[in-house]
Short mmCIF file of C-alpha atoms in Angstrom, two decimals:
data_model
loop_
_atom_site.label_atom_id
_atom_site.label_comp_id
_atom_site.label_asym_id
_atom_site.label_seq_id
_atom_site.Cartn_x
_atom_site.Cartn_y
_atom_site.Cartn_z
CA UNK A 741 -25.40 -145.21 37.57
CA UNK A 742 -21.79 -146.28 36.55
CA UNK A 743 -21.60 -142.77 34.52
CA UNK A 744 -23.21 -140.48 37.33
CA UNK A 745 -20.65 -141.99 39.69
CA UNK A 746 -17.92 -141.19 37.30
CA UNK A 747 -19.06 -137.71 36.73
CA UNK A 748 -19.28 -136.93 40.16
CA UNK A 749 -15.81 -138.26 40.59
CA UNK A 750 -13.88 -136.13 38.55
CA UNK A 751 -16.23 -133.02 39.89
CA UNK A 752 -14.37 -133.76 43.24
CA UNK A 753 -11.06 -134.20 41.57
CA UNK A 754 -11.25 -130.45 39.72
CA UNK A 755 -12.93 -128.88 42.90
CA UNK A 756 -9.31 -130.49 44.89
CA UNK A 757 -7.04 -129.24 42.13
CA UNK A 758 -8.77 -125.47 42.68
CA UNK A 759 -8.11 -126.08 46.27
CA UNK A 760 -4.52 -126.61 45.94
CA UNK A 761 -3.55 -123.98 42.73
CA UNK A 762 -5.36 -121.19 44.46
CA UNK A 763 -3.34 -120.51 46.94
CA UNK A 764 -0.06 -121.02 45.19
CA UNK A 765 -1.04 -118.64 42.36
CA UNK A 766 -1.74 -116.06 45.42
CA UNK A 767 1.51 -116.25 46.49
CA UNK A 768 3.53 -115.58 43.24
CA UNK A 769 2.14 -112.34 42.61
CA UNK A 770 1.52 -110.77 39.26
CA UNK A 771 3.39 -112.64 36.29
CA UNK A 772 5.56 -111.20 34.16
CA UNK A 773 4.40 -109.89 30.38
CA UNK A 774 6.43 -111.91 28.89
CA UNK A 775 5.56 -114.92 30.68
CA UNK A 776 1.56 -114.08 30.45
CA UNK A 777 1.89 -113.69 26.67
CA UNK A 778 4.00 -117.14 26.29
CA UNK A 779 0.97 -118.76 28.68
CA UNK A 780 -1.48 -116.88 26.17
CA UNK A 781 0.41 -117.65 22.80
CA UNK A 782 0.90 -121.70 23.86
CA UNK A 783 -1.53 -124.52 22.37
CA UNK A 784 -2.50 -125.90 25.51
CA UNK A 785 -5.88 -126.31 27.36
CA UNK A 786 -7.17 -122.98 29.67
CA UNK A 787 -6.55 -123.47 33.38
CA UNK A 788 -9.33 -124.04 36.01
CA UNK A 789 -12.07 -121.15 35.85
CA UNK A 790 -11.10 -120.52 39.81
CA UNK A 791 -7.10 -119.58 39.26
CA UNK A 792 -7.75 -118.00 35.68
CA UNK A 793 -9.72 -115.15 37.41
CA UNK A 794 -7.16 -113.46 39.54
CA UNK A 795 -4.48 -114.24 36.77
CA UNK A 796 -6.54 -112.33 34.56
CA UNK A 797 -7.25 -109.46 36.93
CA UNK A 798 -3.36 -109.42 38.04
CA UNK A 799 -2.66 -109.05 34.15
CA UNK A 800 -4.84 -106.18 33.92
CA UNK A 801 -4.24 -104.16 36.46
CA UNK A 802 0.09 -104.46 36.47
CA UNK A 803 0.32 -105.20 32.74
CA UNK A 804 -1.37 -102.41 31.23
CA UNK A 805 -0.56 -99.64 33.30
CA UNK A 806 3.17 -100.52 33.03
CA UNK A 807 2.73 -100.47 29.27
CA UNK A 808 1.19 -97.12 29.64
CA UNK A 809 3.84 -95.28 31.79
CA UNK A 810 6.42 -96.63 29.69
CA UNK A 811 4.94 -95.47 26.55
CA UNK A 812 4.59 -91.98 28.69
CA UNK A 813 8.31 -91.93 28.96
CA UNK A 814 9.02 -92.77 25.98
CA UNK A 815 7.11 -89.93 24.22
CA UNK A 816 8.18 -87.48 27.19
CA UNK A 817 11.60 -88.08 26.70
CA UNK A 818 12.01 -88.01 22.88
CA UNK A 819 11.43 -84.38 22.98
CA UNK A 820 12.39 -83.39 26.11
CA UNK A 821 16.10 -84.96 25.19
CA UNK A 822 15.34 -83.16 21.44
CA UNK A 823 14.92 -79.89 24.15
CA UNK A 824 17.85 -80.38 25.84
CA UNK A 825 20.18 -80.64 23.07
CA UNK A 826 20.63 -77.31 22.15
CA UNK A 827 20.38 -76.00 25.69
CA UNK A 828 23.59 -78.11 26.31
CA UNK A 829 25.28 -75.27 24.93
CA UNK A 830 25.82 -72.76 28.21
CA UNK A 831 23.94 -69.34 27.36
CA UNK A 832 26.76 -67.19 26.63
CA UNK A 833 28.70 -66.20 29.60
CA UNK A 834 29.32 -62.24 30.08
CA UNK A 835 33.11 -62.24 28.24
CA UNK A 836 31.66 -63.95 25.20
CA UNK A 837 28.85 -61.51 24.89
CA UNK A 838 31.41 -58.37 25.53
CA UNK A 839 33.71 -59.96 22.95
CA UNK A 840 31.05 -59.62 20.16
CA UNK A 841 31.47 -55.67 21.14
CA UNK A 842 35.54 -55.86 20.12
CA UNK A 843 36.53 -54.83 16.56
CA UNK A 844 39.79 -55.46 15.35
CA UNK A 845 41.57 -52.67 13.91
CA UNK A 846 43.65 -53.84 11.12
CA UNK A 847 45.85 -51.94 8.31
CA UNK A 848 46.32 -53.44 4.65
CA UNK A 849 45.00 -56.59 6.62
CA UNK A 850 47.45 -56.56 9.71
CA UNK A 851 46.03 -56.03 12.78
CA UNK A 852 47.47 -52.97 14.58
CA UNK A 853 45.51 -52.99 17.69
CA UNK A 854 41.77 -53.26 19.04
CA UNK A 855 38.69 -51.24 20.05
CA UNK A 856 35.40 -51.53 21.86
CA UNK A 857 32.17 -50.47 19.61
CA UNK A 858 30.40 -47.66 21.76
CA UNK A 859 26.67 -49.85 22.75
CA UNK A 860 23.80 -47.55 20.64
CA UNK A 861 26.60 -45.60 18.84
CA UNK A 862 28.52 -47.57 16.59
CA UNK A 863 31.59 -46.06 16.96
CA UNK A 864 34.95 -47.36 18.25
CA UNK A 865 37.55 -46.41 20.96
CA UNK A 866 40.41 -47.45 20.67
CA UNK A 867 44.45 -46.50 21.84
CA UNK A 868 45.63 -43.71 19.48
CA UNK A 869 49.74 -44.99 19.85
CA UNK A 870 49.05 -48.07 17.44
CA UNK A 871 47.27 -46.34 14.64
CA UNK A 872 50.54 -44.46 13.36
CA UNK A 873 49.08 -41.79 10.72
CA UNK A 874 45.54 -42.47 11.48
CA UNK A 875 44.95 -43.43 7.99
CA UNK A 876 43.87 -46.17 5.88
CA UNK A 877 42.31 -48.21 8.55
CA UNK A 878 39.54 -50.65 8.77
CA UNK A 879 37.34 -52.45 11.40
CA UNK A 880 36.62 -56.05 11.63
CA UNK A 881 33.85 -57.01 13.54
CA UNK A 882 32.85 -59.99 15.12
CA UNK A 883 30.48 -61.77 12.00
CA UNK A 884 33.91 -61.12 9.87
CA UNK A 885 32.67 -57.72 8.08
CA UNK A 886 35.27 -55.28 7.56
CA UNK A 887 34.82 -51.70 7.04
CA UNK A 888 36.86 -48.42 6.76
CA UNK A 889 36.83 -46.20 9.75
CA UNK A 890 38.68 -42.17 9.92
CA UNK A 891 39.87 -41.03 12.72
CA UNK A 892 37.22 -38.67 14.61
CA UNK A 893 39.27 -37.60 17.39
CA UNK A 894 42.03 -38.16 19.83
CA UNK A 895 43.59 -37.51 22.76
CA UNK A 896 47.30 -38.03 23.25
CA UNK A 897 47.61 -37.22 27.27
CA UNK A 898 45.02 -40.46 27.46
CA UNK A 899 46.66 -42.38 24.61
CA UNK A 900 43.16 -42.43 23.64
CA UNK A 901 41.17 -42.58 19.79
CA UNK A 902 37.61 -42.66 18.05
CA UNK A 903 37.18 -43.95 15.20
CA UNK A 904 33.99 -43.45 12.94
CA UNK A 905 32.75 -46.08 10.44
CA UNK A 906 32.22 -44.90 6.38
CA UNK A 907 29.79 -47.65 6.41
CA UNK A 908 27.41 -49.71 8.04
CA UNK A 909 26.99 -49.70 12.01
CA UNK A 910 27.47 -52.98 14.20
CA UNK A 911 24.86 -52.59 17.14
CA UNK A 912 26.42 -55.20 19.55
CA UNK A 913 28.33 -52.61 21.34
CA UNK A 914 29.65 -52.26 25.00
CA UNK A 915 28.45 -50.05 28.09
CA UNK A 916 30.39 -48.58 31.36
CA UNK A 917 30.50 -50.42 34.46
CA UNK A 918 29.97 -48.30 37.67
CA UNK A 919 32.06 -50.36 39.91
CA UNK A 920 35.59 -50.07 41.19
CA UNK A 921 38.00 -52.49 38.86
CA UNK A 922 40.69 -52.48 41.96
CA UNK A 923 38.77 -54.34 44.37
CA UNK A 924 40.35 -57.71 46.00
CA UNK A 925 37.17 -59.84 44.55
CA UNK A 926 37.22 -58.71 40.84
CA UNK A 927 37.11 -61.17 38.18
CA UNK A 928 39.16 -58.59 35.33
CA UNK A 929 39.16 -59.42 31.79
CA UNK A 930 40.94 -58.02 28.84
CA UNK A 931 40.51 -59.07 25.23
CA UNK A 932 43.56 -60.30 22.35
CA UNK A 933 43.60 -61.11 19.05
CA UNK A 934 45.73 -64.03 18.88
CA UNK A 935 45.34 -65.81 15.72
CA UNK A 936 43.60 -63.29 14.19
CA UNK A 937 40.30 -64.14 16.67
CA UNK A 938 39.74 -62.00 19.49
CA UNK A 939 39.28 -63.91 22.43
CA UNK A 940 38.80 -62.73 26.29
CA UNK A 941 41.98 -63.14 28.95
CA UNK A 942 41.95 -62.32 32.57
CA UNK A 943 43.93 -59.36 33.59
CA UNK A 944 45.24 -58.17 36.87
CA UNK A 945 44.73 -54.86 37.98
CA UNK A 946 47.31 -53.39 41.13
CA UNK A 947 45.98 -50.13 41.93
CA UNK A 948 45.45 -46.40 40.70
CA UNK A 949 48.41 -45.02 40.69
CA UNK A 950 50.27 -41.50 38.76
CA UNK A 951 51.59 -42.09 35.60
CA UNK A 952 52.98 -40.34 32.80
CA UNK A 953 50.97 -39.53 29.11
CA UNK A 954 51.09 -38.19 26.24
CA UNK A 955 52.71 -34.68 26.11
CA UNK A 956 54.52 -35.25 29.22
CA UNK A 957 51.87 -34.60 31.15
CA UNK A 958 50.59 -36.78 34.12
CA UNK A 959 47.82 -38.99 34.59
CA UNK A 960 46.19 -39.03 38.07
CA UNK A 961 43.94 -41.92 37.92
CA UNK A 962 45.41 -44.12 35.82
CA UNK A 963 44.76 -48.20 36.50
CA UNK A 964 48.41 -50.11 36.48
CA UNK A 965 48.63 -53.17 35.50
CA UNK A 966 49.91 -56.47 36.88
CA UNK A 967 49.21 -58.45 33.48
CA UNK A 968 51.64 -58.37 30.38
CA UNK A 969 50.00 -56.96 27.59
CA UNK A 970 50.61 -57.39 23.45
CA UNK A 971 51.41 -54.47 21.39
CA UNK A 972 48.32 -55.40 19.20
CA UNK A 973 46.04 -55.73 21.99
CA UNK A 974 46.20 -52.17 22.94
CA UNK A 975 43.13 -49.79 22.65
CA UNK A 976 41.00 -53.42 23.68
CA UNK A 977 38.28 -52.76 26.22
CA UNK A 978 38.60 -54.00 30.26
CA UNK A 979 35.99 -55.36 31.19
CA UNK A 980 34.11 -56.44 34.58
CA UNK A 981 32.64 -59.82 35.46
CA UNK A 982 29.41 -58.37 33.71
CA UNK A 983 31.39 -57.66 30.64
CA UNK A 984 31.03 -53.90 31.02
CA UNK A 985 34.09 -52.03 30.33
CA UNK A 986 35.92 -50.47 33.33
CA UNK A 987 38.87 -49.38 31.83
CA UNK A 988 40.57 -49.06 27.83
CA UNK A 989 44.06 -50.13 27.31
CA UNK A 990 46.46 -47.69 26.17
CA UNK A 991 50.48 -46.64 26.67
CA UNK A 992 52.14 -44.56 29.09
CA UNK A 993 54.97 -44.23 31.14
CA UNK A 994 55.79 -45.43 34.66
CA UNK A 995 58.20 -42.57 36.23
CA UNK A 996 61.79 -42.67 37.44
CA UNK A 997 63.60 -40.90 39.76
CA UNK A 998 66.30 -39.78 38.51
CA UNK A 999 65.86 -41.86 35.29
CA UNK A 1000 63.92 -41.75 32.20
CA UNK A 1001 60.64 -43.75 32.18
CA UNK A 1002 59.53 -46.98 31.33
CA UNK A 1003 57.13 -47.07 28.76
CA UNK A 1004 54.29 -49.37 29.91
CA UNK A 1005 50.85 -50.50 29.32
CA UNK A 1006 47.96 -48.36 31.79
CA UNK A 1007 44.30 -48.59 31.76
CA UNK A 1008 42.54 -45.75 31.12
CA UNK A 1009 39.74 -45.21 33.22
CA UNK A 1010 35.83 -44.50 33.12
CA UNK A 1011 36.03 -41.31 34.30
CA UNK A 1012 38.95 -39.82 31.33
CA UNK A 1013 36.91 -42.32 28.62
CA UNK A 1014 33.88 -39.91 29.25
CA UNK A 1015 35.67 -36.98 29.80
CA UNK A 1016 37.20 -38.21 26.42
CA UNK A 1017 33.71 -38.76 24.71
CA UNK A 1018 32.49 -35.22 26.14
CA UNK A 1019 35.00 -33.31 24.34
CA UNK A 1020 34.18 -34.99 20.56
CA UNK A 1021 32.87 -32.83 18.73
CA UNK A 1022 29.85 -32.84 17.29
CA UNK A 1023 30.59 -33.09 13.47
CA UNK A 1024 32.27 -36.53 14.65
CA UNK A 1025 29.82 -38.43 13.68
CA UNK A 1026 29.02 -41.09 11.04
CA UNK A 1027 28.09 -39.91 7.64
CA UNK A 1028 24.67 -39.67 7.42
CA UNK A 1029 22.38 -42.23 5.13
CA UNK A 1030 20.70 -40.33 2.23
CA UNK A 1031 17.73 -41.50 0.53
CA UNK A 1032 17.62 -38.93 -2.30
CA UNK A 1033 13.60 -37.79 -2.53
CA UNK A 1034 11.55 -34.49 -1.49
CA UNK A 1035 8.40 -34.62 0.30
CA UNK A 1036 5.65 -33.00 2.24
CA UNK A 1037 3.78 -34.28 4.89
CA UNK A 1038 0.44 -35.75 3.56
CA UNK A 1039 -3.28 -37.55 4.41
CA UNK A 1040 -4.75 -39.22 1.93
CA UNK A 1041 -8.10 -40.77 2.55
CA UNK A 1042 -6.68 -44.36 3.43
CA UNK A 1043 -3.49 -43.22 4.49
CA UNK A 1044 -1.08 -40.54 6.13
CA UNK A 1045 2.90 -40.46 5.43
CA UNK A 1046 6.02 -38.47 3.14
CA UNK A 1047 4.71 -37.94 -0.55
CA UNK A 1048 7.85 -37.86 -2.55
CA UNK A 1049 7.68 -34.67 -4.58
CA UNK A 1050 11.02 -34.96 -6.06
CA UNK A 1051 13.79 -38.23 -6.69
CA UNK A 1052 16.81 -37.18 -6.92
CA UNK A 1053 19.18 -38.46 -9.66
CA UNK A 1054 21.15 -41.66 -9.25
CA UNK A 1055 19.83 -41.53 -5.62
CA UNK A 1056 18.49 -45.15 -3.51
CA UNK A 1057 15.32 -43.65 -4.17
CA UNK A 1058 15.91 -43.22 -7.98
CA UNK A 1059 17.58 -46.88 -7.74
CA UNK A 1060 14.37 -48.10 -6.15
CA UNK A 1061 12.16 -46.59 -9.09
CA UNK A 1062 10.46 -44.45 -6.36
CA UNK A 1063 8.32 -41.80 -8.11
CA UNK A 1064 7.54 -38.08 -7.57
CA UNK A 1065 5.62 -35.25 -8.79
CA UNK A 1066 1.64 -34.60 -8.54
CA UNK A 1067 -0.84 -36.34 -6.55
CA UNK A 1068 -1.76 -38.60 -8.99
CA UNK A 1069 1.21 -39.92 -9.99
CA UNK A 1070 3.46 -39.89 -6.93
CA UNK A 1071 4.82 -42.73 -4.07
CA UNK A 1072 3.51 -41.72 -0.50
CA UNK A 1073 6.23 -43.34 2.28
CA UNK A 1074 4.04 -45.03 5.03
CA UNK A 1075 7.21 -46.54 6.98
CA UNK A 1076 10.41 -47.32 7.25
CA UNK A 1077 11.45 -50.87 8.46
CA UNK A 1078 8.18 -51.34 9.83
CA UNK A 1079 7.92 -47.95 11.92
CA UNK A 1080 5.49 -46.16 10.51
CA UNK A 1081 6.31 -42.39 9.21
CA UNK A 1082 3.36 -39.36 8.91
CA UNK A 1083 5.71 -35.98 8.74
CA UNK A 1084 8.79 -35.24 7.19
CA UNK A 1085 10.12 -35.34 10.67
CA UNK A 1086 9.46 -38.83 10.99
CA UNK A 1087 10.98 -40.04 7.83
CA UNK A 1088 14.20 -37.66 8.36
CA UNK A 1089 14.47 -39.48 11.98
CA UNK A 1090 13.72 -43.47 10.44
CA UNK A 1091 16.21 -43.00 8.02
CA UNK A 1092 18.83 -41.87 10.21
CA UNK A 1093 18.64 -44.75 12.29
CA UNK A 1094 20.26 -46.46 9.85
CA UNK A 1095 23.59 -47.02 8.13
CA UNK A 1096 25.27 -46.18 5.02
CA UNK A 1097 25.10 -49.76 2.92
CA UNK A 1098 21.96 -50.95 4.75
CA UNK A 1099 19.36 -51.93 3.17
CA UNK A 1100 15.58 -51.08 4.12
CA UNK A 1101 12.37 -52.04 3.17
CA UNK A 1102 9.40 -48.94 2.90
CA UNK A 1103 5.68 -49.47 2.60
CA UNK A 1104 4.56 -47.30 -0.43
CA UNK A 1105 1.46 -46.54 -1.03
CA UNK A 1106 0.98 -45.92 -5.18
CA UNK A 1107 -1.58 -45.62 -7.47
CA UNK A 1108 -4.47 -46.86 -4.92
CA UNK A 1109 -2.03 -49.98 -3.66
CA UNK A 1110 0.40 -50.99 -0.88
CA UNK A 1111 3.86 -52.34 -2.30
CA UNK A 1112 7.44 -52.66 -0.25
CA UNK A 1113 10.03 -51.42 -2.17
CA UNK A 1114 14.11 -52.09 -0.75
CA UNK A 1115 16.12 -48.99 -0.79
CA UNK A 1116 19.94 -49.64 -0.35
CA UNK A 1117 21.21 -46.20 1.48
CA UNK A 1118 24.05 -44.29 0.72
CA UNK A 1119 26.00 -41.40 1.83
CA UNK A 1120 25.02 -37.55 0.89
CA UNK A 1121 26.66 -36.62 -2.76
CA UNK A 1122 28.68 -33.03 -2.88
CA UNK A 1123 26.10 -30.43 -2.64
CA UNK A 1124 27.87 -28.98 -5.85
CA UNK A 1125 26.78 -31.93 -7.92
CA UNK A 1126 22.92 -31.94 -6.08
CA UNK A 1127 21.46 -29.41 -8.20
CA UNK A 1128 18.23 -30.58 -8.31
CA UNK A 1129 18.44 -30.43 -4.52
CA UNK A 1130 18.69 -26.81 -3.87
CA UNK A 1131 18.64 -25.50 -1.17
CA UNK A 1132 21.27 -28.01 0.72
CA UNK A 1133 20.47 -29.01 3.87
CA UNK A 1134 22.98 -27.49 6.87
CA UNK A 1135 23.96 -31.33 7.61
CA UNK A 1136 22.78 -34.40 5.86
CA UNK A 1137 20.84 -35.85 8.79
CA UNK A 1138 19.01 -32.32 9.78
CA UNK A 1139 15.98 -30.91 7.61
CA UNK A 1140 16.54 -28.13 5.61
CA UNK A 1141 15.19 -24.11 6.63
CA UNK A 1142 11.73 -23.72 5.31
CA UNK A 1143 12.27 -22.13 2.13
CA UNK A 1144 10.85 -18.43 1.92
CA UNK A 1145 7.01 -18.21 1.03
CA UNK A 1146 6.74 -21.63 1.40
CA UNK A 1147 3.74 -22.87 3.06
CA UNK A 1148 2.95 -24.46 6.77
CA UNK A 1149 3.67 -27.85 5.13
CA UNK A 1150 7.50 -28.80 5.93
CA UNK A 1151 9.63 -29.85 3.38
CA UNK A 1152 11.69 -33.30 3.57
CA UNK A 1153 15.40 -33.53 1.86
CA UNK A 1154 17.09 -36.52 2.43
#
């Protein structure tokens, strides 16, 4: 009896205690982590089964999911920061772009003045008053490659100069802008090469006014300038907020009366840039890339493309071990870089694409089996010294005349 009384007595006792801890435990709200896994890592007896039921379910339901959205984060934001690093370099603004279309025009290494590559073209225009005897000069473009450039053709009245590369052709060039440079809102820039770099500068622009060019003869249209400008910065491109060019620096004179003039620094506009580019004529143009091979148009039962009937001596092709002669023996050219050629046409048109000095991978198709062979072009050797190429072609990018009695099947020389 003694025990059942005691038993009963500390029933009541734990069924108070719930009574009491219950509510309290209520009121706290959902423990901390760090506090539930000190209560779970301690030595010490469980709590009542009453309070350790909501403690449990508090645990669960604000403990784990806080775990799991900060794992989220976490993961989210590793490589979303890992994103964002290299897009905290700004996209290049306009100027930066239309610099990469500057060359430097340099003599035995010293910069004379500067031009802006012609976008699709690969030419330069430049000012013709800093290039002296128009010889010996070279381009530097923007990666640091240098090459020699001649003198295609000038125009004095305009102060104005194009300049054809002996080798290679940069492809970042620059395109007109259609809008008015003299407007109270435009954001002008003009281009220097301080230091050797070429860098953009902003430029004022007062109005169109008459001026005075080469020849003594006067320039209508002319774009004055409110900006001092660097002898070595002439012949650089002006360009608009898009970075297309609006205007070419270049040297005049500002009339008198009564006096003689003042020579100054004048914009030349879009409208005499492609009057300018009009007039050029046509055999100022790069030299032409030369592979060195004959072909003919051909199908064979896998394929269709150029089979080289003849390598020329000492030619890319010869260089390349291309080979020629009879079906069985000879290369057929499937493409050029990747664009696929099936006349002579075709092959004559890949090839001039490209550049003197560049080098370009074909798909050959020999003996039964596709290869890529890397032909390193070069420029068209003296006709005199071709002899295995006879007849010459009229102009080293153009196909030859058919040559009499020869069949439907056009022949390739390049």
């Amino acid at each position: 009896m003694k025990r059942w009384r005691r038993s009963l007595a500390a029933a009541l006792a734990a069924l108070a205690a719930c009574a009491l801890f219950a509510p309290a435990a209520l009121g706290q709200g959902a423990p901390d982590d760090e506090q539930a896994e000190e209560s779970e890592d301690e030595d010490v007896a469980p709590p009542p089964p009453a309070p350790k039921a909501p403690k449990n379910k508090r645990k669960g339901a604000a403990a784990v999911p806080a775990r799991a959205d900060a794992g989220g984060k976490d993961r989210k934001a590793g490589p979303a920061e890992a994103k964002r690093g290299p897009a905290d370099k700004a996209e290049a603004s306009a100027e930066e772009r239309a610099a990469r279309g500057v060359a430097v025009i340099e003599r035995g290494g010293q910069v004379v003045g500067l031009g802006a590559v012609l976008a699709g073209d690969g030419r330069v225009l430049t000012a013709l008053s800093p290039l002296g005897a128009g010889n010996d000069l070279s381009a530097r473009f923007a990666d640091g490659t240098t090459v020699r450039v001649k003198l295609g053709y000038h125009d004095r009245v305009w102060d104005l100069a194009l300049l054809v590369p002996q080798t290679g052709r940069w492809t970042e060039g620059l395109t007109a802008s259609s809008r008015d440079p003299v407007r109270p809102d435009a954001q002008i820039r003009s281009f220097t090469a301080a230091r050797g770099k070429v860098a953009a500068v902003p430029l004022v622009l007062r109005s169109h006014r008459a001026l005075i060019g080469g020849d003594d003869r006067q320039l209508d249209d002319a774009i004055e300038l409110g900006s001092r400008i660097s002898p070595l910065d002439l012949g650089a491109p002006i360009v608009d907020e898009d970075g297309r060019v609006v205007a070419v620096l270049g040297r005049g004179c500002a009339p008198n009366e009564g006096k003689p003039c003042t020579p100054v620094a004048f914009g030349a506009p879009i409208s005499a840039i492609r009057s300018f580019l009009r007039a050029v004529p046509k055999d100022a143009v790069q030299p032409a890339a030369w592979l060195g091979i004959q072909g003919v148009g051909e199908a064979s039962p896998v394929a269709k493309g150029v089979r080289v009937t003849v390598v020329h001596p000492e030619s890319p092709a010869d260089e390349a071990r291309l080979k020629g002669g009879d079906r069985a023996g000879s290369d057929m050219i499937l493409a050029v870089n990747g664009v696929p050629v099936t006349s002579p046409e075709a092959l004559a048109d890949a090839i001039r694409t490209h550049a003197i000095g560049e080098k370009v991978p074909l798909i050959v198709l020999s003996g039964g089996r596709y290869r890529e062979v890397t032909v390193q072009l070069r420029a068209a050797p003296d006709p005199r010294a071709a002899g295995a190429m006879k007849p010459a072609a009229a102009h080293p990018g153009e196909l030859p005349p058919p040559r009499p009695g020869a069949t439907t099947t056009e022949e390739y020389r390049k």
